[in-house]
């Protein structure tokens, strides 16, 4: 019985989504094509930023699957001088519902830096063949 409870706990604790779920959400969001970005760009970013974990809060200032920064984009209630340009609470980026995340990503992408706003995207995705992030679903 203890083994079942232990396994159930870890099944619930693992909130990561799979690549195909993220790809479907990105395609449905209307992000594809903005500034020439492909679905692969966004899925690659999600993979390298969080491993598709929408509940990730890796450091005190980055939230959700895309690790959105609390200084510029969301309100965590503690970051001094925050801008909250996405007009949302950072905690709303820490669930399995990607609509808030994708809406905020859209705000960021429309900004002057686009996906270059993420070091992770520049390091792991920019200028690379990203077809593997878009196929097999």
Coordinates of N, CA and C in Angstrom, one line a residue:
X1 N 0.8 -1.2 0.0 CA 0.0 0.0 0.0 C 0.9 1.3 0.0
X2 N 1.9 1.2 0.8 CA 2.8 2.4 0.9 C 3.4 2.7 -0.5
X3 N 3.8 1.7 -1.2 CA 4.4 1.9 -2.6 C 3.4 2.5 -3.5
X4 N 2.1 2.2 -3.4 CA 1.1 2.8 -4.3 C 0.9 4.3 -4.0
X5 N 0.9 4.6 -2.7 CA 0.7 6.0 -2.3 C 1.9 6.8 -2.8
X6 N 3.1 6.2 -2.6 CA 4.3 6.9 -3.0 C 4.3 7.1 -4.5
X7 N 3.9 6.1 -5.3 CA 3.8 6.3 -6.8 C 2.8 7.3 -7.2
X8 N 1.6 7.3 -6.5 CA 0.6 8.3 -6.8 C 1.1 9.7 -6.5
X9 N 1.8 9.9 -5.4 CA 2.3 11.2 -5.1 C 3.2 11.7 -6.2
X10 N 4.1 10.9 -6.7 CA 5.0 11.4 -7.8 C 4.3 11.5 -9.1
X11 N 3.2 10.7 -9.3 CA 2.5 10.9 -10.6 C 1.8 12.3 -10.6
X12 N 1.3 12.7 -9.4 CA 0.6 14.0 -9.3 C 1.6 15.1 -9.3
X13 N 2.8 14.9 -8.6 CA 3.8 15.9 -8.5 C 4.4 16.3 -9.8
X14 N 4.4 15.3 -10.8 CA 5.0 15.6 -12.1 C 4.0 16.3 -13.0
X15 N 4.1 17.6 -13.1 CA 3.1 18.3 -13.9 C 3.6 18.7 -15.3
X16 N 4.7 18.1 -15.7 CA 5.2 18.4 -17.1 C 4.2 18.0 -18.1
X17 N 4.1 18.8 -19.2 CA 3.2 18.4 -20.3 C 4.1 17.8 -21.4
X18 N 3.6 17.2 -22.4 CA 4.4 16.6 -23.4 C 4.5 17.6 -24.6
X19 N 5.5 17.3 -25.5 CA 5.8 18.2 -26.6 C 4.6 18.4 -27.5
X20 N 3.8 17.3 -27.7 CA 2.7 17.4 -28.6 C 1.6 18.3 -28.0
X21 N 1.4 18.3 -26.7 CA 0.4 19.1 -26.1 C 0.8 20.6 -26.2
X22 N 2.1 20.9 -26.0 CA 2.6 22.2 -26.1 C 2.5 22.7 -27.6
X23 N 2.8 21.9 -28.5 CA 2.8 22.2 -29.9 C 1.3 22.6 -30.3
X24 N 0.4 21.8 -29.9 CA -1.0 22.0 -30.2 C -1.5 23.4 -29.6
X25 N -1.1 23.6 -28.4 CA -1.5 24.9 -27.7 C -0.8 26.1 -28.5
X26 N 0.4 26.0 -28.9 CA 1.1 27.1 -29.6 C 0.4 27.3 -30.9
X27 N 0.1 26.3 -31.7 CA -0.6 26.4 -32.9 C -1.9 27.1 -32.8
X28 N -2.7 26.7 -31.7 CA -4.0 27.3 -31.5 C -4.0 28.7 -31.0
X29 N -2.8 29.1 -30.5 CA -2.7 30.5 -29.9 C -2.6 31.6 -30.9
X30 N -2.2 31.3 -32.1 CA -2.0 32.4 -33.1 C -0.6 33.0 -33.1
X31 N 0.3 32.4 -32.3 CA 1.7 32.9 -32.2 C 2.5 32.6 -33.5
X32 N 2.2 31.5 -34.1 CA 3.0 31.1 -35.3 C 2.9 32.2 -36.4
X33 N 4.0 32.6 -36.9 CA 4.0 33.6 -38.0 C 4.4 35.0 -37.5
X34 N 4.1 35.3 -36.2 CA 4.5 36.6 -35.7 C 6.0 36.8 -35.8
X35 N 6.4 37.8 -36.5 CA 7.8 38.1 -36.7 C 8.5 36.9 -37.4
X36 N 7.8 36.1 -38.1 CA 8.4 35.0 -38.8 C 8.7 33.7 -37.9
X37 N 8.3 33.7 -36.7 CA 8.6 32.6 -35.8 C 7.7 31.4 -36.1
X38 N 8.3 30.2 -36.0 CA 7.6 29.0 -36.3 C 7.1 28.4 -34.9
X39 N 6.2 27.4 -35.0 CA 5.8 26.7 -33.8 C 7.0 26.1 -33.2
X40 N 8.0 25.6 -34.0 CA 9.2 25.0 -33.4 C 10.0 26.0 -32.5
X41 N 10.0 27.3 -32.9 CA 10.7 28.2 -32.0 C 10.1 28.3 -30.6
X42 N 8.8 28.3 -30.5 CA 8.1 28.4 -29.2 C 8.2 27.1 -28.5
X43 N 8.1 25.9 -29.1 CA 8.2 24.6 -28.5 C 9.6 24.4 -28.0
X44 N 10.6 24.8 -28.8 CA 12.0 24.7 -28.4 C 12.3 25.5 -27.2
X45 N 11.7 26.8 -27.2 CA 11.9 27.6 -26.0 C 11.3 27.0 -24.8
X46 N 10.1 26.4 -24.9 CA 9.4 25.8 -23.7 C 10.2 24.6 -23.2
X47 N 10.8 23.8 -24.2 CA 11.6 22.6 -23.8 C 12.8 23.1 -23.0
X48 N 13.6 24.0 -23.5 CA 14.8 24.4 -22.9 C 14.6 25.3 -21.7
X49 N 13.6 26.0 -21.6 CA 13.3 26.9 -20.5 C 12.8 26.1 -19.3
X50 N 12.0 25.0 -19.5 CA 11.4 24.3 -18.4 C 11.2 22.8 -18.5
X51 N 11.6 22.3 -19.7 CA 11.3 20.9 -19.9 C 9.8 20.6 -20.0
X52 N 9.0 21.6 -20.5 CA 7.6 21.6 -20.6 C 6.9 21.6 -19.3
X53 N 7.5 22.0 -18.2 CA 6.9 22.0 -16.9 C 6.2 23.4 -16.7
X54 N 4.9 23.4 -16.7 CA 4.2 24.7 -16.5 C 4.2 25.2 -15.1
X55 N 4.6 24.4 -14.1 CA 4.6 24.9 -12.7 C 6.0 25.3 -12.3
X56 N 7.0 25.4 -13.2 CA 8.4 25.7 -12.8 C 8.5 27.1 -12.3
X57 N 9.2 27.3 -11.2 CA 9.6 28.6 -10.7 C 11.0 28.4 -10.3
X58 N 11.9 28.3 -11.3 CA 13.3 27.9 -11.1 C 14.0 28.9 -10.2
X59 N 13.8 30.1 -10.3 CA 14.4 31.1 -9.4 C 13.3 32.1 -9.0
X60 N 13.6 32.9 -8.1 CA 12.5 33.8 -7.6 C 11.8 34.7 -8.6
X61 N 12.4 34.9 -9.7 CA 11.9 35.9 -10.7 C 11.4 35.3 -12.0
X62 N 11.4 34.0 -12.2 CA 11.0 33.5 -13.5 C 9.9 32.4 -13.3
X63 N 8.8 32.5 -14.1 CA 7.6 31.7 -13.8 C 7.1 30.9 -15.0
X64 N 6.7 29.7 -14.8 CA 6.0 28.9 -15.8 C 6.8 28.2 -16.8
X65 N 6.1 27.7 -17.8 CA 6.8 26.9 -18.9 C 7.8 27.7 -19.7
X66 N 7.5 29.0 -19.9 CA 8.4 29.8 -20.6 C 9.4 30.7 -19.8
X67 N 9.3 30.5 -18.4 CA 10.1 31.2 -17.5 C 10.1 32.7 -17.7
X68 N 8.8 33.2 -17.6 CA 8.6 34.6 -17.8 C 9.0 35.4 -16.6
X69 N 9.7 36.5 -16.8 CA 10.4 37.3 -15.8 C 9.4 38.2 -15.1
X70 N 9.5 38.3 -13.8 CA 8.5 39.1 -13.0 C 8.9 40.6 -13.0
X71 N 10.1 40.9 -13.4 CA 10.4 42.4 -13.4 C 9.6 43.1 -14.5
X72 N 9.6 42.5 -15.7 CA 9.0 43.2 -16.8 C 7.5 42.7 -17.0
X73 N 7.2 41.4 -16.8 CA 6.1 40.9 -17.5 C 4.9 40.5 -16.6
X74 N 5.2 40.1 -15.3 CA 4.1 39.7 -14.4 C 4.3 40.3 -13.0
X75 N 3.3 40.2 -12.2 CA 3.3 40.7 -10.8 C 3.4 39.6 -9.9
X76 N 4.6 39.5 -9.2 CA 4.7 38.4 -8.2 C 4.5 39.0 -6.8
X77 N 4.2 40.3 -6.7 CA 3.9 40.9 -5.4 C 5.1 41.2 -4.6
X78 N 6.3 41.0 -5.1 CA 7.5 41.2 -4.3 C 8.7 41.9 -5.1
X79 N 8.7 41.8 -6.4 CA 9.8 42.4 -7.2 C 9.6 43.9 -7.2
X80 N 10.6 44.6 -6.8 CA 10.6 46.0 -6.7 C 10.7 46.6 -8.2
X81 N 9.9 47.6 -8.4 CA 10.0 48.3 -9.7 C 9.4 47.5 -10.9
X82 N 8.6 46.5 -10.6 CA 8.0 45.6 -11.6 C 7.2 46.4 -12.6
X83 N 7.1 46.0 -13.8 CA 6.3 46.7 -14.9 C 5.0 46.0 -15.1
X84 N 4.9 44.7 -15.0 CA 3.7 43.9 -15.2 C 3.1 44.2 -16.6
X85 N 3.9 44.1 -17.6 CA 3.4 44.5 -19.0 C 2.4 43.5 -19.5
X86 N 2.3 42.3 -19.0 CA 1.3 41.3 -19.4 C 0.0 41.4 -18.6
X87 N 0.0 42.3 -17.6 CA -1.2 42.5 -16.8 C -1.7 41.2 -16.1
X88 N -0.8 40.5 -15.5 CA -1.3 39.2 -14.8 C -0.4 38.9 -13.6
X89 N -0.9 38.1 -12.7 CA -0.2 37.6 -11.6 C 0.8 36.5 -12.0
X90 N 2.0 36.5 -11.6 CA 2.9 35.5 -11.9 C 2.4 34.1 -11.5
X91 N 1.7 34.0 -10.4 CA 1.2 32.7 -10.0 C 0.2 32.1 -11.0
X92 N -0.4 32.9 -11.9 CA -1.3 32.4 -12.9 C -0.5 31.8 -14.0
X93 N 0.8 31.9 -14.0 CA 1.7 31.2 -15.0 C 2.1 29.8 -14.5
X94 N 1.7 29.5 -13.3 CA 2.2 28.2 -12.7 C 1.1 27.1 -12.7
X95 N 0.4 27.0 -13.7 CA -0.6 25.9 -13.8 C -0.6 25.3 -15.2
X96 N -1.4 24.3 -15.4 CA -1.4 23.5 -16.7 C -2.1 24.2 -17.8
X97 N -2.8 25.3 -17.5 CA -3.5 26.1 -18.5 C -2.6 27.1 -19.1
X98 N -2.3 26.9 -20.4 CA -1.3 27.7 -21.0 C -1.7 29.0 -21.6
X99 N -3.0 29.3 -21.5 CA -3.6 30.5 -22.2 C -2.9 31.7 -21.7
X100 N -2.7 31.9 -20.4 CA -2.1 33.1 -19.8 C -0.6 33.1 -20.3
X101 N 0.1 32.0 -20.2 CA 1.5 32.0 -20.6 C 1.6 32.4 -22.1
X102 N 0.8 31.8 -23.0 CA 0.9 32.1 -24.4 C 0.5 33.6 -24.7
X103 N -0.5 34.1 -24.0 CA -0.9 35.5 -24.2 C 0.3 36.4 -23.8
X104 N 0.9 36.1 -22.7 CA 2.1 36.9 -22.3 C 3.2 36.7 -23.2
X105 N 3.5 35.5 -23.7 CA 4.5 35.3 -24.7 C 4.3 36.2 -25.9
X106 N 3.0 36.3 -26.3 CA 2.7 37.1 -27.5 C 3.0 38.6 -27.2
X107 N 2.7 39.1 -26.0 CA 3.1 40.5 -25.7 C 4.6 40.6 -25.8
X108 N 5.4 39.7 -25.3 CA 6.8 39.7 -25.3 C 7.3 39.7 -26.7
X109 N 6.8 38.8 -27.5 CA 7.3 38.6 -28.9 C 7.0 39.9 -29.7
X110 N 5.8 40.5 -29.5 CA 5.5 41.8 -30.2 C 6.5 42.9 -29.8
X111 N 7.2 42.8 -28.7 CA 8.1 43.8 -28.3 C 9.3 43.8 -29.2
X112 N 10.2 44.8 -29.1 CA 11.2 45.0 -30.0 C 12.2 43.8 -30.1
X113 N 12.4 43.0 -29.1 CA 13.4 42.0 -29.1 C 12.8 40.6 -29.5
X114 N 11.5 40.5 -29.6 CA 10.9 39.2 -30.0 C 11.4 38.1 -29.1
X115 N 11.7 36.9 -29.6 CA 12.1 35.8 -28.8 C 13.6 36.0 -28.4
X116 N 14.3 36.9 -28.9 CA 15.6 37.3 -28.4 C 15.5 37.8 -27.0
X117 N 14.4 38.0 -26.5 CA 14.2 38.4 -25.1 C 14.6 37.3 -24.1
X118 N 14.6 36.1 -24.6 CA 15.0 34.9 -23.8 C 16.4 34.5 -24.2
X119 N 17.3 34.5 -23.2 CA 18.7 33.9 -23.4 C 18.6 32.5 -23.8
X120 N 17.7 31.8 -23.2 CA 17.5 30.3 -23.5 C 17.2 30.1 -25.0
X121 N 16.3 30.9 -25.6 CA 16.0 30.8 -27.0 C 17.2 31.1 -27.9
X122 N 17.9 32.2 -27.5 CA 19.1 32.5 -28.3 C 20.2 31.4 -28.2
X123 N 20.3 30.8 -27.1 CA 21.4 29.8 -26.9 C 21.0 28.5 -27.5
X124 N 19.8 28.0 -27.4 CA 19.4 26.7 -27.8 C 18.6 26.6 -29.1
X125 N 17.9 27.6 -29.5 CA 16.9 27.5 -30.6 C 17.2 28.4 -31.8
X126 N 17.7 29.6 -31.6 CA 17.9 30.5 -32.7 C 18.8 30.0 -33.8
X127 N 18.4 30.1 -35.0 CA 19.2 29.7 -36.1 C 19.4 28.2 -36.3
X128 N 18.7 27.4 -35.5 CA 18.8 25.9 -35.6 C 17.7 25.3 -36.4
X129 N 17.9 24.1 -36.8 CA 16.8 23.3 -37.4 C 15.9 22.8 -36.3
X130 N 14.6 23.4 -36.3 CA 13.7 23.1 -35.2 C 12.6 22.2 -35.7
X131 N 12.7 21.5 -36.8 CA 11.6 20.7 -37.3 C 11.3 19.5 -36.4
X132 N 12.3 19.1 -35.6 CA 12.0 17.9 -34.7 C 11.0 18.3 -33.6
X133 N 10.9 19.6 -33.3 CA 9.9 20.1 -32.3 C 8.5 20.1 -32.9
X134 N 8.4 20.0 -34.2 CA 7.1 20.2 -34.9 C 6.5 18.9 -35.5
X135 N 7.3 17.8 -35.5 CA 6.9 16.6 -36.2 C 6.6 15.5 -35.2
X136 N 5.9 14.5 -35.7 CA 5.6 13.3 -34.9 C 4.5 13.4 -33.9
X137 N 3.6 14.3 -34.1 CA 2.5 14.5 -33.1 C 1.2 14.1 -33.8

